[in-house]
XYZ file of C-alpha atoms in Angstrom:
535
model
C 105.554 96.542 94.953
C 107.151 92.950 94.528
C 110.559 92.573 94.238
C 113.018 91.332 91.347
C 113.860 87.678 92.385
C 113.380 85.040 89.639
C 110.031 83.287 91.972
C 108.368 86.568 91.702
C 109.502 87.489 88.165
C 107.427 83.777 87.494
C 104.904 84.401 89.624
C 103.768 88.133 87.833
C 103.858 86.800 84.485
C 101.430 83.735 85.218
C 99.369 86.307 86.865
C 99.317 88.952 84.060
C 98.828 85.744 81.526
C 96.039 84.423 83.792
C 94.436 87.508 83.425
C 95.445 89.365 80.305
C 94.686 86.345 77.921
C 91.255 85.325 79.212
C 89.090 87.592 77.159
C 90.774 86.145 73.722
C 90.371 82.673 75.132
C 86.865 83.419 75.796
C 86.604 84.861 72.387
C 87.483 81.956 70.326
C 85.815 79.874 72.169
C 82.632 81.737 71.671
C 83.401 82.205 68.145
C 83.997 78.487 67.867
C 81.015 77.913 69.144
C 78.706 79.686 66.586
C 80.642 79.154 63.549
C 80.071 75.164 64.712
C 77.183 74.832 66.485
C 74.838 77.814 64.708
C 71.536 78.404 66.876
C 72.298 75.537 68.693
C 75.423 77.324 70.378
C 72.936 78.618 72.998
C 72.923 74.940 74.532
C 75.854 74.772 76.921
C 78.408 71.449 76.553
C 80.540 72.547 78.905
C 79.954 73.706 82.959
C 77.668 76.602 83.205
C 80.343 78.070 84.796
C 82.879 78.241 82.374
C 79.690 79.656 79.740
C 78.655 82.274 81.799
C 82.465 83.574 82.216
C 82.877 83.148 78.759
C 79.871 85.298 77.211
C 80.620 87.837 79.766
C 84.103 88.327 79.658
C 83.227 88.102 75.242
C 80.751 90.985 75.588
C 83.202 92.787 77.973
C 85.583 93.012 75.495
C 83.568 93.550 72.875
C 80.847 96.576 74.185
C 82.618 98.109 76.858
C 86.421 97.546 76.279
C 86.944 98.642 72.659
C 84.270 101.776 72.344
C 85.621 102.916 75.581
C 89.502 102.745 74.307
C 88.725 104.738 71.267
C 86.798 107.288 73.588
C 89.788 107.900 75.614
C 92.301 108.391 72.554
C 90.063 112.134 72.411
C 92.717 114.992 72.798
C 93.824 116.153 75.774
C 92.537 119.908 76.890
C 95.522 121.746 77.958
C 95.611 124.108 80.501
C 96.154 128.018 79.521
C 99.491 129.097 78.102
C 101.856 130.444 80.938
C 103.407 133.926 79.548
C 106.339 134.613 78.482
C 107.664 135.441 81.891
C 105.972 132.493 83.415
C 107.721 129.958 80.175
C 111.382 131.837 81.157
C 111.356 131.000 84.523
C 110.028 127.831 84.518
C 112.838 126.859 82.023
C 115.699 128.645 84.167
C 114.903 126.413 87.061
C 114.793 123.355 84.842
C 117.966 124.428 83.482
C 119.003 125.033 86.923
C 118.356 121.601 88.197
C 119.316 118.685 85.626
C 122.162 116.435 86.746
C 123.305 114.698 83.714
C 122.182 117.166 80.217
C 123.079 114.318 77.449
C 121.029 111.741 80.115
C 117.967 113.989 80.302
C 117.858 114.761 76.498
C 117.844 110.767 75.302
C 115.210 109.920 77.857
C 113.115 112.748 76.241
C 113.592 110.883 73.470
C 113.144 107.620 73.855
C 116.895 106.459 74.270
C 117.985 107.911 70.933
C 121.528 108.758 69.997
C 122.737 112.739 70.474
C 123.499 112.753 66.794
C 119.585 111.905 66.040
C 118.619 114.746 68.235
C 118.523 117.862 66.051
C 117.386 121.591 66.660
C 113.953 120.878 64.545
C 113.388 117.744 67.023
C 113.711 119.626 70.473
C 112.063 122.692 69.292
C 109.295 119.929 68.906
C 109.939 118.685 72.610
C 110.058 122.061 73.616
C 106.294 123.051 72.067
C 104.671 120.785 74.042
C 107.082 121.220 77.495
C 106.303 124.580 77.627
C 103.949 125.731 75.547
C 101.107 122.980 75.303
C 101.149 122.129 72.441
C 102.228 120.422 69.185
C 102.590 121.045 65.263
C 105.515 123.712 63.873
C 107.038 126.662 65.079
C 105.080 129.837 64.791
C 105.582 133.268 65.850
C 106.823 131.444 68.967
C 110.443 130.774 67.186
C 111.971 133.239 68.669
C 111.302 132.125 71.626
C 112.288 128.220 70.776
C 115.577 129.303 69.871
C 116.419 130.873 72.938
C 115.568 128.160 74.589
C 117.730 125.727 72.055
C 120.632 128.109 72.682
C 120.622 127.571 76.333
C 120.486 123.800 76.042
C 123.397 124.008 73.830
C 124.772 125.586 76.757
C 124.386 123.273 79.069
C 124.950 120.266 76.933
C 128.793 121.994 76.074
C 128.153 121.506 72.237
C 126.045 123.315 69.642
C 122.801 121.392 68.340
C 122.516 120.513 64.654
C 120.401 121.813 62.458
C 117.394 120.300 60.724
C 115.563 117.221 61.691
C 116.940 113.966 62.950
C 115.279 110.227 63.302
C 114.605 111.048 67.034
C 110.626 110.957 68.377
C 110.540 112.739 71.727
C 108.041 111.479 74.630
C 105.370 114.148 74.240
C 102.773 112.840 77.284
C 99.351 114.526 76.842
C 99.704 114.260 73.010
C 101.030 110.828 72.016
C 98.010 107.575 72.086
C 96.721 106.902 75.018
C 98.327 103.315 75.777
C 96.295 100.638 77.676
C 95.584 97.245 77.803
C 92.574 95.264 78.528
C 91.089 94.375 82.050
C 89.175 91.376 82.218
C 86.081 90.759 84.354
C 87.555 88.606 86.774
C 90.255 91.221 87.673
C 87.429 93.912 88.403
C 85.955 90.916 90.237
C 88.958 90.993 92.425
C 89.278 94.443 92.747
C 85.809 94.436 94.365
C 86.919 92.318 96.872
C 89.934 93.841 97.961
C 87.811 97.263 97.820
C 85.673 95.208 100.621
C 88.260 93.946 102.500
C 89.459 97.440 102.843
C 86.308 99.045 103.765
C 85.690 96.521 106.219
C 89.411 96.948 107.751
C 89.174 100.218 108.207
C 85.647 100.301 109.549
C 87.231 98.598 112.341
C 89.983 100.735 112.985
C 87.089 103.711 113.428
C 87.771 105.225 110.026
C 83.955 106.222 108.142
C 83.477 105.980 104.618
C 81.544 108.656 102.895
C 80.345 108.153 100.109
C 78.995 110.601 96.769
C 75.184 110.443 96.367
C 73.446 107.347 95.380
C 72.543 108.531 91.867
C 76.255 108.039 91.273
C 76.135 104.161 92.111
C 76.575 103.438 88.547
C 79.160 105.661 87.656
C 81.709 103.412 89.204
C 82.855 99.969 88.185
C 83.389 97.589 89.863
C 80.462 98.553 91.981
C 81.038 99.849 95.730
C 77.731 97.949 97.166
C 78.977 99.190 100.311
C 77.688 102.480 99.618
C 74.294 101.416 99.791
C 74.960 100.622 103.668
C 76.947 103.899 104.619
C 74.793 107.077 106.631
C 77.867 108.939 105.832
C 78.138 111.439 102.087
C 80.072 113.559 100.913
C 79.494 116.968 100.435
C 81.747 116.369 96.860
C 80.627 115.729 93.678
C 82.675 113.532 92.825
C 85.380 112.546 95.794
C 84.916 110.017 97.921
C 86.857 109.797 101.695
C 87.474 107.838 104.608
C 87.732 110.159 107.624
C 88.068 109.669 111.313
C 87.122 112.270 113.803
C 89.757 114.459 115.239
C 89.229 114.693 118.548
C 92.704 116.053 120.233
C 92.501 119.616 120.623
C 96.409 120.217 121.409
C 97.670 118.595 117.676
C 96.910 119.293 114.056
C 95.070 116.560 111.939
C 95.988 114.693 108.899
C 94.944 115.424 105.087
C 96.625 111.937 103.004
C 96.043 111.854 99.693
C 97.146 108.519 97.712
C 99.109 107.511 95.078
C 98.103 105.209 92.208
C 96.748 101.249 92.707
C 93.851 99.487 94.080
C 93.076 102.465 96.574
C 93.685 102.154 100.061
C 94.127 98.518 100.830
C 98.396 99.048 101.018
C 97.734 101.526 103.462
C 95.215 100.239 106.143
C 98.076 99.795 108.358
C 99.637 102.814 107.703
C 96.492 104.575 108.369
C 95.359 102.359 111.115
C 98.505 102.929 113.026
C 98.473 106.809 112.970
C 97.070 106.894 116.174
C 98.759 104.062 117.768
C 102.154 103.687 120.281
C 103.713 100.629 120.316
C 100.666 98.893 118.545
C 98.245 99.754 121.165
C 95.680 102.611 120.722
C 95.601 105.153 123.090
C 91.634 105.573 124.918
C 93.508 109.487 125.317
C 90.512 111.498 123.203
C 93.313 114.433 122.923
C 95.464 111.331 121.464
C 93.143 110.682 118.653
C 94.273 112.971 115.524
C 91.463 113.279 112.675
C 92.405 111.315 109.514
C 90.663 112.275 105.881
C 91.798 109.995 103.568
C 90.925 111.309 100.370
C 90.357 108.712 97.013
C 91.256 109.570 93.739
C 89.195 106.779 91.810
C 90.852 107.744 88.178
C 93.653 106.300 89.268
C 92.366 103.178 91.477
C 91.907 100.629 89.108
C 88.141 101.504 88.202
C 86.018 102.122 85.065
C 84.569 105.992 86.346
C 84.908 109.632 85.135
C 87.664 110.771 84.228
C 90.524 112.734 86.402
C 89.041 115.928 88.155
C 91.064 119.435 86.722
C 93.216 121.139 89.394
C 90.534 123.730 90.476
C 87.734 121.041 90.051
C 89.424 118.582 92.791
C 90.997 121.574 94.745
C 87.452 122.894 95.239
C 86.317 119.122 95.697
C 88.698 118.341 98.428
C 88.541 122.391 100.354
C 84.270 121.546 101.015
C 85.796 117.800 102.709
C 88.059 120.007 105.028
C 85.427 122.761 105.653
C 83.491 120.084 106.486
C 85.317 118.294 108.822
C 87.969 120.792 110.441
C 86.155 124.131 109.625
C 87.740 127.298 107.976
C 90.490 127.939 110.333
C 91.827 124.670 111.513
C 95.404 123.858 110.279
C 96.460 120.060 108.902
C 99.110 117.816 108.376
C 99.925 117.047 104.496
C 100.676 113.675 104.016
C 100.747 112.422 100.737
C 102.056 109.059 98.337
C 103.432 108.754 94.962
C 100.452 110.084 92.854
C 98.823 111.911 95.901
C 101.968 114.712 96.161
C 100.906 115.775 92.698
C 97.481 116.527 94.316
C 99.739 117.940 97.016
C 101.551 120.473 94.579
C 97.806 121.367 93.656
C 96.925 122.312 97.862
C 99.869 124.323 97.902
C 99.173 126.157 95.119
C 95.680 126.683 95.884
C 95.698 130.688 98.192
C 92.160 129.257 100.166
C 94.376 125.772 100.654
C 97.659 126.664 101.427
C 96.834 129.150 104.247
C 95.590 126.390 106.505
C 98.502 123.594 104.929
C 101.035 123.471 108.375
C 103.872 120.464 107.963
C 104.123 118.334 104.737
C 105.374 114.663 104.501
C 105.799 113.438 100.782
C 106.202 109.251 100.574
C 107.920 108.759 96.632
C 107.065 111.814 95.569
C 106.853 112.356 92.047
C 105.957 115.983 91.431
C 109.672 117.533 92.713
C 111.756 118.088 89.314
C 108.876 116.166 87.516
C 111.050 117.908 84.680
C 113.723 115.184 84.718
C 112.501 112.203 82.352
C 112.373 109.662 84.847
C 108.750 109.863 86.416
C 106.623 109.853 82.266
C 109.310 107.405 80.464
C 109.768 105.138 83.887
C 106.159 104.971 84.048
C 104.061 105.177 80.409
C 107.350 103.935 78.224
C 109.690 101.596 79.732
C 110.013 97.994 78.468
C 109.392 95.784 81.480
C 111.942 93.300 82.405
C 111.815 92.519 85.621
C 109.167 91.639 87.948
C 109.059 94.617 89.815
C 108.798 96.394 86.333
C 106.301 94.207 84.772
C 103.911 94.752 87.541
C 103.985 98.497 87.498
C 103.902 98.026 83.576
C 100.554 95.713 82.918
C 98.523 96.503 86.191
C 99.243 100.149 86.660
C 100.768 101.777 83.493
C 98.228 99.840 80.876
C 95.277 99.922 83.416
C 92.384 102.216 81.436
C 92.126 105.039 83.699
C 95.386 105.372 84.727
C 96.564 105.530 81.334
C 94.006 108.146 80.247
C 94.875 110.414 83.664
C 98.174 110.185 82.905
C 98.257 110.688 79.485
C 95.123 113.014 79.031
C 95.166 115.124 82.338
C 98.611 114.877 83.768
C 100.080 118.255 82.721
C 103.674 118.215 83.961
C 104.078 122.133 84.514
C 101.330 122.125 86.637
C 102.494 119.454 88.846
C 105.902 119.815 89.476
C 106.644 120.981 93.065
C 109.614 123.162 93.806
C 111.438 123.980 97.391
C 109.979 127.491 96.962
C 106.071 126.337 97.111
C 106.866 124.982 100.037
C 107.039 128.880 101.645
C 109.299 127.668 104.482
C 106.857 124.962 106.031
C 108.691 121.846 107.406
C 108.871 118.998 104.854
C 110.128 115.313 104.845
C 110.701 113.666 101.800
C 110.770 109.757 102.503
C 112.878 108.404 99.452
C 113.644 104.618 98.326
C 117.186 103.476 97.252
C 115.911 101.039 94.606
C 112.668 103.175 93.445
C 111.813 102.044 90.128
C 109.825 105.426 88.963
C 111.780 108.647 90.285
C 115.578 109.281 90.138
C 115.146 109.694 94.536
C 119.156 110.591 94.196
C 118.760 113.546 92.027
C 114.959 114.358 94.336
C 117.422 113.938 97.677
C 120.264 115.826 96.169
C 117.895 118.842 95.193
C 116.059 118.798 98.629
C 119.327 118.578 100.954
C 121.555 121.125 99.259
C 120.997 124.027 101.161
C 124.490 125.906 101.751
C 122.968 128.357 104.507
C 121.330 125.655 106.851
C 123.160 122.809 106.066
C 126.783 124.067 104.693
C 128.831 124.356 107.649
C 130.355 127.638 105.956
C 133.567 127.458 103.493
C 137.014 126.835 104.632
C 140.408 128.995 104.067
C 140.776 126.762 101.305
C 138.937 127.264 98.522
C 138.825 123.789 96.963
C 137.327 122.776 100.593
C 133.836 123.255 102.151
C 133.062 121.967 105.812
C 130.184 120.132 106.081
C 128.292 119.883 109.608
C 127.085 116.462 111.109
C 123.657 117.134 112.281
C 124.492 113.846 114.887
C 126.441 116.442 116.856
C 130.095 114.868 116.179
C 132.820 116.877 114.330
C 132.139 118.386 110.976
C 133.765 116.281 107.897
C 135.875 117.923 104.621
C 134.376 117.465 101.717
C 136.316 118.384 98.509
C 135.288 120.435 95.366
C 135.481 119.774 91.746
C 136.180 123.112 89.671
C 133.572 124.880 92.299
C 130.737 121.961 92.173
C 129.954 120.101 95.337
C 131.578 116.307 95.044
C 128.428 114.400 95.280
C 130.288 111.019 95.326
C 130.810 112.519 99.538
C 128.230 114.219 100.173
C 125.683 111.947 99.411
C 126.446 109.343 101.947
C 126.193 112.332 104.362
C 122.602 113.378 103.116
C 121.255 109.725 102.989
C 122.290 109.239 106.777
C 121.233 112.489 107.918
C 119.281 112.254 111.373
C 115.969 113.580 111.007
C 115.900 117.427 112.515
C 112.139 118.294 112.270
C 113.309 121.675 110.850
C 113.244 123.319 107.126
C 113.491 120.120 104.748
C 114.576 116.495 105.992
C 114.987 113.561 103.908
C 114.422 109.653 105.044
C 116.057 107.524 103.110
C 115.428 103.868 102.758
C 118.194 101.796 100.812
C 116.623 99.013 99.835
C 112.848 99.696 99.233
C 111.949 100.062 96.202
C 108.225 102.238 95.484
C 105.776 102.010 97.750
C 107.786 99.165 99.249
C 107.731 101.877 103.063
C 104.253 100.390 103.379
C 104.901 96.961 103.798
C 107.243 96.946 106.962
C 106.275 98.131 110.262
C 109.836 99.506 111.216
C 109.743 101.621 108.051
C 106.063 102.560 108.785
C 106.787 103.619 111.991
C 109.457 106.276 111.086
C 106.783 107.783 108.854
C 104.248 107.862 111.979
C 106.833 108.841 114.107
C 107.405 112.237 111.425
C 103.930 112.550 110.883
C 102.812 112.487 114.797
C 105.767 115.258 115.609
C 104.397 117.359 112.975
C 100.913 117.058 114.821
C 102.770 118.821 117.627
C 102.651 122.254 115.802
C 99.507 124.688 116.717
């Protein structure tokens, strides 16, 4: 992710410009053409070059980009209705866990005012939230109103009646927003694709790829499948993998999070099983890597996002290939990747084998606040940090269409209690643009049995223990509630334990920023290769 100075503000918007407005260009100048020229148009008058881009990136536009939007507006196919029991509970721990109740309810909704937010409009919210679904109340009512009366609750004041001007964020039913891709940006993704594959090929990692028949189901084309011994026992998933070969530490499942696929993280990756920057020749130094690709979301034309079983299944025959049906892993996953993360754990088969977990910007824990869908699919970009996320991942085709077609937030959102008392780090940016990583931290660190020191005499008073070993600080209450203005300079600087749940927080990154320095690398490795320890 770039940053927000006023160079790189210029610099993103002469490269979305570049590339956003060359299929019109090439459009009217093809048009041109004909309506002046007639048959004749055929005979180029300008360098072959600029002829051939222009017919192709015309007939781009015109055959491939516009039938394929209005294929991907089809509905979404919801996953089965939880029951009743199920819909309670997963409300109470919403309820349970939103900071700011007026904030949360005009994100919902677009940024609307309270008074346009009436008991017809978040019944309508509430349909699709927890029940999948849109249209009016049915015999379901009932239900809707309980829920309404507990939000009145929490927001201190009773909802009004009737309908209001409000139009509520409603993910896997609203259009499927995108924008188009021209040819030469697929052209560049190629490239970086092979300047990944060949970066990683030479830090021992082996691509395997699905069968051959396949070759044409992805665009642009991976012609470096043609050249790999290596497949995939998947369907559909391809993987990088490199061969565990320690037998005293656990290996590593990563999963990424959505881009141009793996090229931010060849260092990351390549560095796993490195000290200092030097490899180790140690074989019971070398921990196993599968790096599993999620193509939906990789800036490619290909199918469209697996279902949770479908990819669950996909990704269990990888591991059964590669560490058998006993061998324990590391869980290391980005952005995206810890939904597919909240999917392992959730899996029985999975999660048996799932040891320590290390989540990079996760966005599945309380995926119920607003932040992660309107940050993402509805935000007006300003600044340059926010226009790139906004025109090369938010509008690209297939991230669009998973997100907005097969990104069902109930299934995805992570809670402490999935993680069934496995070690976790959380690795959370003080400037993320997507996820609210104060609220995330908050919710992770307060734990009043491990980390509350134990109440004082005083009851306005709670003693909080320094995990650096120095004397235990005061912290006050307000009315009962822990003072967060105190206690979250505490969390933030916390020195990593290696027990239960530890956060890492970096101030000044901003999304996916944790890749791009070595020192902030390196405290991920240095998590990551710890939690190899465990057998």
């Amino acid at each position: 992710m770039i940053g927000t100075s006023k160079p790189e503000y210029y610099f993103i918007l002469v490269c979305i410009v570049g590339l956003h407005y060359l299929a019109p260009l090439a459009l009217i100048y093809c048009a041109s053409n004909i309506i002046l020229h007639g048959i004749k148009a055929a005979a180029y008058r300008v360098p072959l070059i600029i002829e051939v881009i222009a017919v192709a990136e015309s007939l781009f536009f015109l055959c491939v980009f516009l039938p394929y939007r209005a294929y991907l507006q089809r509905e979404a196919v919801h996953p089965p209705l939880p029951t009743y029991e199920e819909r309670k509970e997963l409300f109470r721990l919403c309820n349970d866990n939103i900071p700011n109740p007026e904030a949360y309810l005009r994100k919902w909704f677009l940024g609307a005012e309270l008074s346009e937010i009436r008991r017809e409009n978040v019944k309508e919210f509430l349909l699709w939230a927890f029940f999948n679904r849109g249209g009016p109340p049915r015999d379901d009512d009932e239900e809707l109103e309980e829920y309404v009366s507990e939000m009145e609750q929490l927001l201190g004041r009773p909802i009004e009646p009737g309908w209001g001007n409000a139009k509520c964020l409603r993910l896997t039913l609203d259009e499927v927003k995108m924008l188009h891709r021209s040819l030469v940006w697929y052209l560049c993704v190629g490239f970086v694709d092979f300047l990944t594959y060949m970066t990683l090929l030479y830090h021992g990692f082996h691509f395997h790829r699905t069968r051959l028949s396949r070759f044409f189901t992805l665009f642009p084309f991976r012609f470096q499948s043609l050249f790999t011994s290596y497949h995939s026992p998947a369907k559909h998933t391809m993987y990088w993998h490199r061969p565990h070969t320690s037998k005293t530490k656990l290996p590593v499942l990563f999963v990424h999070g959505i881009g141009i696929g793996y090229y931010p993280y060849t260092n990351f990756l390549s560095e796993l099983n490195s000290t200092a920057g030097i490899e180790s020749s140690n074989p019971d130094e070398q921990v196993g890597i599968i790096a599993i690709e999620i193509m939906p979301v990789s800036f490619r034309i290909t199918h469209h996002a697996l279902g949770r079983e479908e990819l669950c299944a996909e990704i269990d025959q990888i591991m059964l290939e590669h560490f058998g049906p006993e061998q324990k892993f590391v869980l290391a996953s980005h952005s995206y990747g810890t939904v597919v993360t909240t999917h392992l754990l959730k899996n029985p088969s999975i999660a048996k084998r799932i040891g320590p977990i290390v989540l990079i910007d996760p966005v599945s824990i309380l995926l119920h606040l607003p932040d992660v869908a309107y940050n993402f699919t509805r935000r007006l970009p300003v600044s340059a940090n926010e226009h790139q996320l906004h025109y090369f991942a938010s509008m690209d085709m297939g991230v669009s269409h998973t997100l907005s077609r097969h990104f069902f937030w109930n299934q995805n959102i992570l809670w402490k209690d999935d993680l069934d008392g496995r070690r976790m780090t959380a690795s959370l940016s003080g400037r993320d643009l997507i996820v609210d990583t104060t609220a995330v931290g908050r919710y992770l660190c307060d734990r009043p049995k491990s980390v509350l020191g134990g109440y004082t005499d005083e009851p306005d008073l709670v003693s909080i223990e320094d995990p650096s070993g120095s004397e235990s600080s005061t912290l006050r209450l307000r009315g009962g509630e822990m003072d967060y203005e105190n206690i979250d300079q505490e969390w933030k600087s916390r020195a990593w334990q290696g027990t239960g749940i530890d956060v890492i927080w970096h101030q000044d990154l901003d999304h996916a920023q944790v890749f791009d320095s070595r020192t902030s690398r390196l405290k991920l490795i240095a998590v990551i290769r710890a939690y190899c320890e465990e057998r």
